[in-house]
């Protein structure tokens, strides 16, 4: 039976979620190169979806991410186009032509442009769409890079809605940051490249300031 999820409607207010996804059969498929790609995808998709990463940890067979999903707003068309370009930093000719077509349709007020706008907006400020997009994009890269095909992830992601109190959020963040320590990869999380604490110590995790 599918596990039910509780989500805070983004029109009502923000929600904070601890999300976890595991590799199929628990296989340790994520080497350092793959973990780096997944780390970058997390940040990229977070900006596209308009969610905030508080911290994360990517290990060899699963990853954790602590997300703040803000109350839903409606980005302007220019912002939607900017976010779309984030997902295609090196567009193919087809992708470039699609972007030009979308821009023209939005400017003309055509029905097709409105339909595209609605498809983009539904992915904003939503934890499920964030996780789905991260996993899809990473799976596509991984299977192509490793000459592999088939399912990479064991199941749909699991998520827990966190009480929005400082101590509750901080406790979950500490749990996530200590994953590489519990796995015996490092003695101090600051030495682990693929977790939020390591990035914060290096000065790269701006979102982590929300936990101070």
mmCIF file of C-alpha atoms in Angstrom:
data_model
loop_
_atom_site.group_PDB
_atom_site.id
_atom_site.type_symbol
_atom_site.label_atom_id
_atom_site.label_comp_id
_atom_site.label_asym_id
_atom_site.label_seq_id
_atom_site.Cartn_x
_atom_site.Cartn_y
_atom_site.Cartn_z
ATOM 1 C CA UNK A 1 0.000 0.000 0.000
ATOM 2 C CA UNK A 2 1.327 3.426 -0.916
ATOM 3 C CA UNK A 3 2.450 5.465 2.062
ATOM 4 C CA UNK A 4 0.335 8.615 2.356
ATOM 5 C CA UNK A 5 2.065 11.963 2.586
ATOM 6 C CA UNK A 6 1.002 15.078 4.430
ATOM 7 C CA UNK A 7 1.751 18.310 2.645
ATOM 8 C CA UNK A 8 1.052 21.870 3.638
ATOM 9 C CA UNK A 9 -0.844 23.508 0.769
ATOM 10 C CA UNK A 10 1.608 26.094 -0.549
ATOM 11 C CA UNK A 11 -1.205 28.628 -0.868
ATOM 12 C CA UNK A 12 -1.655 28.501 2.933
ATOM 13 C CA UNK A 13 1.902 28.779 4.133
ATOM 14 C CA UNK A 14 5.390 27.347 4.041
ATOM 15 C CA UNK A 15 6.280 23.790 4.985
ATOM 16 C CA UNK A 16 9.566 22.189 6.009
ATOM 17 C CA UNK A 17 10.212 18.624 4.827
ATOM 18 C CA UNK A 18 12.828 15.956 5.423
ATOM 19 C CA UNK A 19 12.963 13.901 2.223
ATOM 20 C CA UNK A 20 14.851 10.658 1.595
ATOM 21 C CA UNK A 21 15.319 8.577 -1.543
ATOM 22 C CA UNK A 22 17.259 5.310 -1.874
ATOM 23 C CA UNK A 23 18.992 3.529 -4.751
ATOM 24 C CA UNK A 24 17.322 0.351 -5.989
ATOM 25 C CA UNK A 25 18.211 -2.741 -3.918
ATOM 26 C CA UNK A 26 20.367 -0.549 -1.670
ATOM 27 C CA UNK A 27 23.208 -0.807 -4.191
ATOM 28 C CA UNK A 28 26.118 1.569 -3.656
ATOM 29 C CA UNK A 29 26.019 3.039 -7.136
ATOM 30 C CA UNK A 30 26.793 6.658 -6.300
ATOM 31 C CA UNK A 31 30.539 7.151 -6.494
ATOM 32 C CA UNK A 32 32.137 10.558 -5.969
ATOM 33 C CA UNK A 33 31.487 11.728 -9.525
ATOM 34 C CA UNK A 34 27.809 10.759 -9.292
ATOM 35 C CA UNK A 35 27.434 12.368 -5.872
ATOM 36 C CA UNK A 36 28.836 15.603 -7.237
ATOM 37 C CA UNK A 37 26.332 15.589 -10.109
ATOM 38 C CA UNK A 38 23.457 14.866 -7.719
ATOM 39 C CA UNK A 39 24.639 17.631 -5.378
ATOM 40 C CA UNK A 40 24.546 20.113 -8.254
ATOM 41 C CA UNK A 41 21.153 18.880 -9.412
ATOM 42 C CA UNK A 42 19.707 19.446 -5.941
ATOM 43 C CA UNK A 43 20.740 23.096 -5.987
ATOM 44 C CA UNK A 44 19.745 23.658 -9.600
ATOM 45 C CA UNK A 45 16.268 22.189 -9.255
ATOM 46 C CA UNK A 46 15.739 23.970 -5.942
ATOM 47 C CA UNK A 47 16.250 27.308 -7.678
ATOM 48 C CA UNK A 48 13.987 26.265 -10.537
ATOM 49 C CA UNK A 49 11.185 25.187 -8.196
ATOM 50 C CA UNK A 50 11.584 28.112 -5.821
ATOM 51 C CA UNK A 51 12.321 25.979 -2.741
ATOM 52 C CA UNK A 52 15.116 26.414 -0.197
ATOM 53 C CA UNK A 53 17.619 23.712 0.753
ATOM 54 C CA UNK A 54 18.439 23.976 4.451
ATOM 55 C CA UNK A 55 20.860 21.071 4.371
ATOM 56 C CA UNK A 56 21.409 17.742 2.612
ATOM 57 C CA UNK A 57 23.588 14.635 2.534
ATOM 58 C CA UNK A 58 24.382 12.462 -0.481
ATOM 59 C CA UNK A 59 25.783 9.001 0.232
ATOM 60 C CA UNK A 60 26.593 6.026 -1.971
ATOM 61 C CA UNK A 61 23.113 4.487 -1.887
ATOM 62 C CA UNK A 62 20.710 7.239 -0.793
ATOM 63 C CA UNK A 63 20.332 10.944 -0.158
ATOM 64 C CA UNK A 64 18.611 13.197 2.365
ATOM 65 C CA UNK A 65 17.461 16.777 1.841
ATOM 66 C CA UNK A 66 15.838 19.206 4.271
ATOM 67 C CA UNK A 67 13.642 21.640 2.350
ATOM 68 C CA UNK A 68 11.771 24.801 3.174
ATOM 69 C CA UNK A 69 8.898 25.168 0.705
ATOM 70 C CA UNK A 70 7.661 28.784 0.777
ATOM 71 C CA UNK A 71 4.113 29.918 0.359
ATOM 72 C CA UNK A 72 3.189 29.802 -3.296
ATOM 73 C CA UNK A 73 3.632 32.964 -5.332
ATOM 74 C CA UNK A 74 3.258 33.568 -9.055
ATOM 75 C CA UNK A 75 6.566 34.395 -10.767
ATOM 76 C CA UNK A 76 6.400 36.730 -13.727
ATOM 77 C CA UNK A 77 6.984 35.369 -17.230
ATOM 78 C CA UNK A 78 10.563 36.673 -17.304
ATOM 79 C CA UNK A 79 11.325 34.734 -14.116
ATOM 80 C CA UNK A 80 9.711 31.570 -15.459
ATOM 81 C CA UNK A 81 11.856 31.807 -18.584
ATOM 82 C CA UNK A 82 14.972 32.401 -16.473
ATOM 83 C CA UNK A 83 14.219 29.312 -14.394
ATOM 84 C CA UNK A 84 13.587 27.264 -17.527
ATOM 85 C CA UNK A 85 16.997 28.292 -18.864
ATOM 86 C CA UNK A 86 18.573 27.065 -15.611
ATOM 87 C CA UNK A 87 17.598 23.521 -16.516
ATOM 88 C CA UNK A 88 19.154 23.857 -19.976
ATOM 89 C CA UNK A 89 22.440 25.762 -19.524
ATOM 90 C CA UNK A 90 23.783 24.218 -22.739
ATOM 91 C CA UNK A 91 20.621 23.857 -24.811
ATOM 92 C CA UNK A 92 20.433 21.787 -27.926
ATOM 93 C CA UNK A 93 19.183 23.454 -31.088
ATOM 94 C CA UNK A 94 15.740 21.966 -30.400
ATOM 95 C CA UNK A 95 15.696 23.295 -26.830
ATOM 96 C CA UNK A 96 16.790 26.748 -28.002
ATOM 97 C CA UNK A 97 14.039 26.819 -30.603
ATOM 98 C CA UNK A 98 11.484 25.729 -27.993
ATOM 99 C CA UNK A 99 12.567 28.504 -25.652
ATOM 100 C CA UNK A 100 12.259 31.071 -28.418
ATOM 101 C CA UNK A 101 8.796 29.719 -29.242
ATOM 102 C CA UNK A 102 7.700 29.831 -25.592
ATOM 103 C CA UNK A 103 8.932 33.423 -25.279
ATOM 104 C CA UNK A 104 6.997 34.488 -28.374
ATOM 105 C CA UNK A 105 3.841 32.719 -27.218
ATOM 106 C CA UNK A 106 3.968 34.370 -23.797
ATOM 107 C CA UNK A 107 4.469 37.798 -25.340
ATOM 108 C CA UNK A 108 1.611 37.310 -27.780
ATOM 109 C CA UNK A 109 -0.852 36.169 -25.127
ATOM 110 C CA UNK A 110 -1.638 33.031 -27.130
ATOM 111 C CA UNK A 111 -3.459 30.122 -25.538
ATOM 112 C CA UNK A 112 -0.410 27.899 -26.022
ATOM 113 C CA UNK A 113 1.663 30.346 -24.016
ATOM 114 C CA UNK A 114 -0.852 30.298 -21.199
ATOM 115 C CA UNK A 115 -0.799 26.489 -21.195
ATOM 116 C CA UNK A 116 3.029 26.489 -20.971
ATOM 117 C CA UNK A 117 2.895 29.005 -18.123
ATOM 118 C CA UNK A 118 0.472 26.791 -16.196
ATOM 119 C CA UNK A 119 2.706 23.736 -16.680
ATOM 120 C CA UNK A 120 5.654 25.634 -15.229
ATOM 121 C CA UNK A 121 3.721 27.125 -12.322
ATOM 122 C CA UNK A 122 2.459 23.752 -11.130
ATOM 123 C CA UNK A 123 6.084 22.734 -10.483
ATOM 124 C CA UNK A 124 6.829 25.752 -8.305
ATOM 125 C CA UNK A 125 6.842 25.642 -4.490
ATOM 126 C CA UNK A 126 6.023 21.944 -4.421
ATOM 127 C CA UNK A 127 8.072 19.261 -2.649
ATOM 128 C CA UNK A 128 6.788 16.406 -4.828
ATOM 129 C CA UNK A 129 7.689 18.117 -8.089
ATOM 130 C CA UNK A 130 11.092 19.081 -6.706
ATOM 131 C CA UNK A 131 11.971 15.493 -5.779
ATOM 132 C CA UNK A 132 10.527 14.061 -8.989
ATOM 133 C CA UNK A 133 12.527 16.445 -11.152
ATOM 134 C CA UNK A 134 15.780 15.866 -9.244
ATOM 135 C CA UNK A 135 15.452 12.094 -9.508
ATOM 136 C CA UNK A 136 14.413 12.127 -13.166
ATOM 137 C CA UNK A 137 17.240 14.417 -14.261
ATOM 138 C CA UNK A 138 19.852 12.519 -12.271
ATOM 139 C CA UNK A 139 18.616 9.116 -13.500
ATOM 140 C CA UNK A 140 18.831 10.302 -17.108
ATOM 141 C CA UNK A 141 22.410 11.508 -16.586
ATOM 142 C CA UNK A 142 23.477 8.414 -14.649
ATOM 143 C CA UNK A 143 22.096 5.852 -17.078
ATOM 144 C CA UNK A 144 23.597 7.660 -20.049
ATOM 145 C CA UNK A 145 26.984 8.165 -18.380
ATOM 146 C CA UNK A 146 27.223 4.564 -17.135
ATOM 147 C CA UNK A 147 25.730 2.837 -20.174
ATOM 148 C CA UNK A 148 22.912 1.658 -17.971
ATOM 149 C CA UNK A 149 19.132 1.443 -18.354
ATOM 150 C CA UNK A 150 16.200 0.799 -16.054
ATOM 151 C CA UNK A 151 15.139 2.047 -12.649
ATOM 152 C CA UNK A 152 17.759 3.717 -10.494
ATOM 153 C CA UNK A 153 15.654 4.578 -7.434
ATOM 154 C CA UNK A 154 14.096 1.952 -5.194
ATOM 155 C CA UNK A 155 10.772 3.662 -4.632
ATOM 156 C CA UNK A 156 9.018 6.971 -4.450
ATOM 157 C CA UNK A 157 10.733 9.283 -2.025
ATOM 158 C CA UNK A 158 9.744 9.393 1.635
ATOM 159 C CA UNK A 159 9.046 12.713 3.311
ATOM 160 C CA UNK A 160 8.308 13.902 6.824
ATOM 161 C CA UNK A 161 6.714 17.256 7.561
ATOM 162 C CA UNK A 162 8.779 18.980 10.265
ATOM 163 C CA UNK A 163 7.277 21.172 12.946
ATOM 164 C CA UNK A 164 8.453 24.690 12.052
ATOM 165 C CA UNK A 165 10.176 25.344 15.376
ATOM 166 C CA UNK A 166 13.853 26.175 15.503
ATOM 167 C CA UNK A 167 14.869 23.244 17.713
ATOM 168 C CA UNK A 168 12.902 20.718 15.647
ATOM 169 C CA UNK A 169 14.378 21.886 12.338
ATOM 170 C CA UNK A 170 17.863 22.076 13.817
ATOM 171 C CA UNK A 171 17.613 18.552 15.241
ATOM 172 C CA UNK A 172 16.688 17.111 11.839
ATOM 173 C CA UNK A 173 19.470 19.128 10.187
ATOM 174 C CA UNK A 174 22.020 17.698 12.643
ATOM 175 C CA UNK A 175 20.727 14.179 11.958
ATOM 176 C CA UNK A 176 21.186 14.677 8.210
ATOM 177 C CA UNK A 177 24.633 16.271 8.530
ATOM 178 C CA UNK A 178 25.865 13.387 10.709
ATOM 179 C CA UNK A 179 24.945 10.730 8.131
ATOM 180 C CA UNK A 180 28.494 10.484 6.711
ATOM 181 C CA UNK A 181 29.856 10.170 10.254
ATOM 182 C CA UNK A 182 27.490 7.318 11.092
ATOM 183 C CA UNK A 183 28.444 5.659 7.795
ATOM 184 C CA UNK A 184 32.111 5.786 8.847
ATOM 185 C CA UNK A 185 33.123 7.984 5.925
ATOM 186 C CA UNK A 186 34.530 10.825 8.020
ATOM 187 C CA UNK A 187 34.990 11.644 11.689
ATOM 188 C CA UNK A 188 33.719 15.204 11.301
ATOM 189 C CA UNK A 189 30.950 16.214 8.857
ATOM 190 C CA UNK A 190 32.915 19.307 7.883
ATOM 191 C CA UNK A 191 35.275 16.965 6.048
ATOM 192 C CA UNK A 192 32.532 15.443 3.909
ATOM 193 C CA UNK A 193 32.171 17.162 0.575
ATOM 194 C CA UNK A 194 28.621 16.051 -0.167
ATOM 195 C CA UNK A 195 26.660 17.326 2.826
ATOM 196 C CA UNK A 196 25.239 20.677 3.855
ATOM 197 C CA UNK A 197 27.508 21.100 6.846
ATOM 198 C CA UNK A 198 30.606 20.617 4.721
ATOM 199 C CA UNK A 199 29.364 23.252 2.291
ATOM 200 C CA UNK A 200 28.469 25.615 5.122
ATOM 201 C CA UNK A 201 31.954 25.365 6.595
ATOM 202 C CA UNK A 202 33.363 26.043 3.139
ATOM 203 C CA UNK A 203 31.114 29.102 2.875
ATOM 204 C CA UNK A 204 29.006 27.787 -0.003
ATOM 205 C CA UNK A 205 25.675 27.021 1.649
ATOM 206 C CA UNK A 206 23.841 30.341 1.876
ATOM 207 C CA UNK A 207 20.523 28.709 2.732
ATOM 208 C CA UNK A 208 22.026 27.222 5.876
ATOM 209 C CA UNK A 209 22.010 30.694 7.458
ATOM 210 C CA UNK A 210 18.328 30.103 8.217
ATOM 211 C CA UNK A 211 19.315 27.586 10.907
ATOM 212 C CA UNK A 212 21.551 29.915 12.922
#
